[in-house]
Short mmCIF file of N, CA and C in Angstrom, two decimals:
data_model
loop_
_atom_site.label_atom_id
_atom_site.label_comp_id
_atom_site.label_asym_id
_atom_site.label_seq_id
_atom_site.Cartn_x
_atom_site.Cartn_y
_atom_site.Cartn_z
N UNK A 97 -7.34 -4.52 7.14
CA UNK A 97 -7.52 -4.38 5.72
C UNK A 97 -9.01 -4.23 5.43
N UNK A 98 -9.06 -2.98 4.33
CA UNK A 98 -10.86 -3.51 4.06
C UNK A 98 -10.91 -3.38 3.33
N UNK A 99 -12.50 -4.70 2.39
CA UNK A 99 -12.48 -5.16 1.50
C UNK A 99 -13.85 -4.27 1.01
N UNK A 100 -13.91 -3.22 0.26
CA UNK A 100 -14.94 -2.85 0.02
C UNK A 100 -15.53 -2.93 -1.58
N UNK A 101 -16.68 -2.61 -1.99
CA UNK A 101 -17.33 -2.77 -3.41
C UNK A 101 -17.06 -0.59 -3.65
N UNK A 102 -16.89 -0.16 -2.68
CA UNK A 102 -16.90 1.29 -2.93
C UNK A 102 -15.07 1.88 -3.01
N UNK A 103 -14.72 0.98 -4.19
CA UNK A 103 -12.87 1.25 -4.20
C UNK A 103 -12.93 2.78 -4.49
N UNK A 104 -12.05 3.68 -3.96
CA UNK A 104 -11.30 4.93 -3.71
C UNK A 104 -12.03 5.67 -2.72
N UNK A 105 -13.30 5.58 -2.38
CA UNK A 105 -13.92 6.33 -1.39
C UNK A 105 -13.63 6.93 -0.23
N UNK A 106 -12.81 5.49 0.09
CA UNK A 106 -11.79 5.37 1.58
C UNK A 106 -10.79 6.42 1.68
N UNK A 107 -10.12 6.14 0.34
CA UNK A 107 -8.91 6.90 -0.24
C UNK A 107 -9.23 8.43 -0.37
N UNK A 108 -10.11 8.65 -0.70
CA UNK A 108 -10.14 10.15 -0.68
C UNK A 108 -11.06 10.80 0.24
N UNK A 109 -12.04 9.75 1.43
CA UNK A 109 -12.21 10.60 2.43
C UNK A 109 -11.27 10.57 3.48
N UNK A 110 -9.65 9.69 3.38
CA UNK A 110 -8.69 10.10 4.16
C UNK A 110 -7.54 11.20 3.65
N UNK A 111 -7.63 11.45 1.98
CA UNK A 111 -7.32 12.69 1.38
C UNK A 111 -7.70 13.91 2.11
N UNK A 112 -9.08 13.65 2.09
CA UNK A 112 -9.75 15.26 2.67
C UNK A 112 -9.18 15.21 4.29
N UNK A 113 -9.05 14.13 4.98
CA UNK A 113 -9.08 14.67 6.50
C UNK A 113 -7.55 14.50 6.67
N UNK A 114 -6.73 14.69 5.82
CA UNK A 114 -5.53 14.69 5.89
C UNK A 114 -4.66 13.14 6.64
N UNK A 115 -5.16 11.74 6.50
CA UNK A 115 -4.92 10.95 6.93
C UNK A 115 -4.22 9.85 5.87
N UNK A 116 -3.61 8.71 6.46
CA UNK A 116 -3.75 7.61 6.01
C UNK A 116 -5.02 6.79 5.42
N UNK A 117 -5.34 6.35 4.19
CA UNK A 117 -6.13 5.40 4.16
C UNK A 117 -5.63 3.93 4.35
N UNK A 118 -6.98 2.93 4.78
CA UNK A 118 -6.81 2.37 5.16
C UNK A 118 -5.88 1.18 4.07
N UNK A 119 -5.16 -0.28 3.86
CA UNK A 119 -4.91 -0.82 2.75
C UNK A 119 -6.59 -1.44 2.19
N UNK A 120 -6.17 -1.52 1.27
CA UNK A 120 -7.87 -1.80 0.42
C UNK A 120 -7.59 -3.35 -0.72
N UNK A 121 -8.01 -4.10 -0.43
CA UNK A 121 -8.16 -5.43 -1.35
C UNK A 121 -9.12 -4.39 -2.55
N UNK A 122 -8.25 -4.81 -3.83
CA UNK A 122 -8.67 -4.10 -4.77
C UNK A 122 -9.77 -5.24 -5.40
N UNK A 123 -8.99 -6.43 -5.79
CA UNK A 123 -9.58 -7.70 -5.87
C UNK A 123 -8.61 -8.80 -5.65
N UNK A 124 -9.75 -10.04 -5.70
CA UNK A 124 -8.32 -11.14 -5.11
C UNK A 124 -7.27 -11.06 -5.56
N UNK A 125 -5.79 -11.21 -5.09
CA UNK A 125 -4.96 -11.35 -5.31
C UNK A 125 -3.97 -9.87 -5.50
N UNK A 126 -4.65 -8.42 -5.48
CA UNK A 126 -4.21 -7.42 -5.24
C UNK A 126 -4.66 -6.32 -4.30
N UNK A 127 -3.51 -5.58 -3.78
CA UNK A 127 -3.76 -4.62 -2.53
C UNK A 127 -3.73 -3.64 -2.56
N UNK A 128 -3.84 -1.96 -2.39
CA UNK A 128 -3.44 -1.25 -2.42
C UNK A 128 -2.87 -0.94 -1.37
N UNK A 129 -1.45 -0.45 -0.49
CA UNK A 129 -0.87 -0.36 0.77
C UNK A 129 -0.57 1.45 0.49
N UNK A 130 -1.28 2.24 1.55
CA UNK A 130 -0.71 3.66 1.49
C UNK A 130 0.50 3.87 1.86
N UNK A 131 1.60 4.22 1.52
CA UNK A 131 2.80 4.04 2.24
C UNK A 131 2.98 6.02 2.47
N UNK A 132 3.13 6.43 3.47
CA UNK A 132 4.04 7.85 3.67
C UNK A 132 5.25 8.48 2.66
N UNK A 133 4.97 9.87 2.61
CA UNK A 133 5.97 10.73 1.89
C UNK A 133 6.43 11.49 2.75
N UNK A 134 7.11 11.11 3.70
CA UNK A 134 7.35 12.26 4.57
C UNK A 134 8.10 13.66 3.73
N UNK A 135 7.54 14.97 4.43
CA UNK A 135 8.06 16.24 3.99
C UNK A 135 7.55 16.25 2.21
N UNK A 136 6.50 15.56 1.80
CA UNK A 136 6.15 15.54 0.43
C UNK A 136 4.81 16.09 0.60
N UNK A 137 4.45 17.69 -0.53
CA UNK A 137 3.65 17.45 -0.09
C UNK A 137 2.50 16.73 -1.00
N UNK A 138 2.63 15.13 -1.66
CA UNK A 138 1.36 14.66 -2.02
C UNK A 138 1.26 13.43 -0.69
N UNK A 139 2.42 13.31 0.36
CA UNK A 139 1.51 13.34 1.58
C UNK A 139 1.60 10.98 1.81
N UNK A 140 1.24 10.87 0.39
CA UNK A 140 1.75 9.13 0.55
C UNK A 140 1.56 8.51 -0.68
N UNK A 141 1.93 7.46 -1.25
CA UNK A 141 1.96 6.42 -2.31
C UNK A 141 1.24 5.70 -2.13
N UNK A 142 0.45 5.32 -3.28
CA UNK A 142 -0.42 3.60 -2.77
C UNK A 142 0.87 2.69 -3.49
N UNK A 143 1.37 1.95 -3.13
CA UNK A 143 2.03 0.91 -3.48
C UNK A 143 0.94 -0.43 -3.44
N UNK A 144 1.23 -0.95 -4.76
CA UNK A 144 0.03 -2.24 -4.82
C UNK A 144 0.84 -3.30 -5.22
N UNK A 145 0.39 -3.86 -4.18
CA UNK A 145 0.73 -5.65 -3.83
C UNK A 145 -0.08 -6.70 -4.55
N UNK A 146 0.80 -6.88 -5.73
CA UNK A 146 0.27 -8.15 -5.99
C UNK A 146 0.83 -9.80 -6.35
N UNK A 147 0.08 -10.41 -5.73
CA UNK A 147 0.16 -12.15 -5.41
C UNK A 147 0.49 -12.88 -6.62
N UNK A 148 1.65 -13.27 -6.93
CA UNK A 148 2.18 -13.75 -7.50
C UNK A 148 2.15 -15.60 -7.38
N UNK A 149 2.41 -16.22 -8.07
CA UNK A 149 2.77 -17.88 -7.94
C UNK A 149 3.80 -18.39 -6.84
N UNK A 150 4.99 -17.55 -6.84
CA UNK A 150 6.16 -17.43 -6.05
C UNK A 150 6.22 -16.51 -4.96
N UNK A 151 4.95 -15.19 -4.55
CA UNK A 151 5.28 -14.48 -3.73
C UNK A 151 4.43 -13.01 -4.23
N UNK A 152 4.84 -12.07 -3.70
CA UNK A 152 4.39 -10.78 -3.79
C UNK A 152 5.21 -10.06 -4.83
N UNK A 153 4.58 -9.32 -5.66
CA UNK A 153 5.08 -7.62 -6.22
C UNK A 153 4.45 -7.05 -6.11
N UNK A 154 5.74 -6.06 -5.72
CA UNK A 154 5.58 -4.43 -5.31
C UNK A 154 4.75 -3.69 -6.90
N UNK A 155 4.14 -2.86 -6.76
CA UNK A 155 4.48 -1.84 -8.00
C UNK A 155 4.96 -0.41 -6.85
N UNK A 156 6.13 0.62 -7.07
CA UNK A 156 6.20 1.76 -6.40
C UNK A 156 6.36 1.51 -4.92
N UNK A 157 7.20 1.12 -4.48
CA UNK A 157 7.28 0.84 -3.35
C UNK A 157 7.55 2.07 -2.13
N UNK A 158 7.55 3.55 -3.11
CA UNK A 158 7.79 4.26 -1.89
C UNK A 158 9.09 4.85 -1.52
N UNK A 159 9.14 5.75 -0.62
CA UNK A 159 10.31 6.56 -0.21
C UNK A 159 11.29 5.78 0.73
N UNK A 160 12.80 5.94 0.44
CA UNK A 160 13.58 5.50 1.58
C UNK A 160 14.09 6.08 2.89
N UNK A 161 12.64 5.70 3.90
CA UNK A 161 12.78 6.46 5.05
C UNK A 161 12.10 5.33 5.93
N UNK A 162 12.39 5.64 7.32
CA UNK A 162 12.08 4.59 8.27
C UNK A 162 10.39 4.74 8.39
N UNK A 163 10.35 5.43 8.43
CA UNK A 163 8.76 5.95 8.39
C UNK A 163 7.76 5.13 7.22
N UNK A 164 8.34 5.15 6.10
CA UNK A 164 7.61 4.44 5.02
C UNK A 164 7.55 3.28 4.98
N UNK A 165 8.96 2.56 4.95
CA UNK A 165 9.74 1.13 5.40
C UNK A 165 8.24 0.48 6.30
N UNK A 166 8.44 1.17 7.95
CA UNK A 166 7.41 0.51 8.39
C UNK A 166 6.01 0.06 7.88
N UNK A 167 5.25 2.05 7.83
CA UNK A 167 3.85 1.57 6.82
C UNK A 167 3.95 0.52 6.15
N UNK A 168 5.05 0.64 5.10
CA UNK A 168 4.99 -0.81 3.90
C UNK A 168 5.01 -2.15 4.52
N UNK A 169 5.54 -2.74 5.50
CA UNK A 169 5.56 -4.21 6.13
C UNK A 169 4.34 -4.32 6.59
N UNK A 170 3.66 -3.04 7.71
CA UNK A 170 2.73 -2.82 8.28
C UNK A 170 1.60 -3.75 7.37
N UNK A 171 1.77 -2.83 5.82
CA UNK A 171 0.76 -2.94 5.13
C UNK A 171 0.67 -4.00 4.78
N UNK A 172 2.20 -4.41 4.48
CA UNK A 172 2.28 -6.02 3.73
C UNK A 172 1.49 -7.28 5.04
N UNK A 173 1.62 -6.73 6.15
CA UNK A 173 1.55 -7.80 7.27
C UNK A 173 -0.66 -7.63 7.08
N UNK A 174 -1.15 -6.35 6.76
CA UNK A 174 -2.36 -6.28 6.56
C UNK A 174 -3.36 -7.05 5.61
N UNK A 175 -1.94 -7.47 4.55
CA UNK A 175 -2.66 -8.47 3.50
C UNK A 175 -2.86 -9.97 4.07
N UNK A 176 -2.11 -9.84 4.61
CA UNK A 176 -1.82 -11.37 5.48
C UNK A 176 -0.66 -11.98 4.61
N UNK A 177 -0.01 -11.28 4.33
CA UNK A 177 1.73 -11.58 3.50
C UNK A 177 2.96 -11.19 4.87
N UNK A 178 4.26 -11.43 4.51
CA UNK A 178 5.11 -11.09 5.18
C UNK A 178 5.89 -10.36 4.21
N UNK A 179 7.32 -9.65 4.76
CA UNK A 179 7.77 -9.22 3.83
C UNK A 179 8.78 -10.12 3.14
N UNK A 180 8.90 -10.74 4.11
CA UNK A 180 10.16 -12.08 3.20
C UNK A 180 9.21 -12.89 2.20
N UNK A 181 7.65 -12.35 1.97
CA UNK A 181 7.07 -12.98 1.30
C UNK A 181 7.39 -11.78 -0.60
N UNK A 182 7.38 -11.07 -0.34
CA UNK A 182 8.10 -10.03 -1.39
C UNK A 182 9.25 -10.68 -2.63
N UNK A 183 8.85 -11.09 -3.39
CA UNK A 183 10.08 -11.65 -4.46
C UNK A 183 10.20 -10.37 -5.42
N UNK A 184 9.07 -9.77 -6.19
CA UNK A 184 9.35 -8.56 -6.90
C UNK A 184 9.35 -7.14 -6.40
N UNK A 185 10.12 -6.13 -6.83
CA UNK A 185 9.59 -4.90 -6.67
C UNK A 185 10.21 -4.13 -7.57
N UNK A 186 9.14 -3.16 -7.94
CA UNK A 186 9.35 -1.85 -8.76
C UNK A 186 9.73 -0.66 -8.50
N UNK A 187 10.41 -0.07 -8.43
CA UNK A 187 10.48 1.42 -8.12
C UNK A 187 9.59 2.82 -8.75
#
């Protein structure tokens, strides 16, 4: 996960090289997680994680494909959350 003072930078110099960015602590208590679009072409979602009293919400959690599924735990496991840590989510 990285915690930077330069938020989207990351994000759009992995735009240009056609990559994943990395998940990004936006500020305490929220994340941004890139999750995959496979065959889309805007390519991935930031789904943002945020820390709740009881647990995590989703906002946009992303496409239903095995491919995304992973990224998203991946990402969730990057915050230092689990996914059974997840009580909300949005579509």
């Amino acid at each position: 996960m990285i915690v930077t003072d330069d938020l989207g930078v990351l994000q759009r110099e992995a735009w240009v090289a056609g990559t994943l960015p990395p998940v990004e602590q936006v500020r305490p208590g929220l994340w941004s997680i890139p999750v995959p679009m496979p065959h889309n072409p805007l390519r991935y979602t930031l789904v943002y994680a945020f820390a709740t009293t009881d647990g995590l919400a989703l906002i946009d959690v992303g496409m239903d494909t095995e491919e995304s599924w992973n990224a998203l735990v991946d990402g969730i496991a990057a915050t230092g959350h689990h996914i059974s840590d997840v009580h909300y989510a949005a579509i």
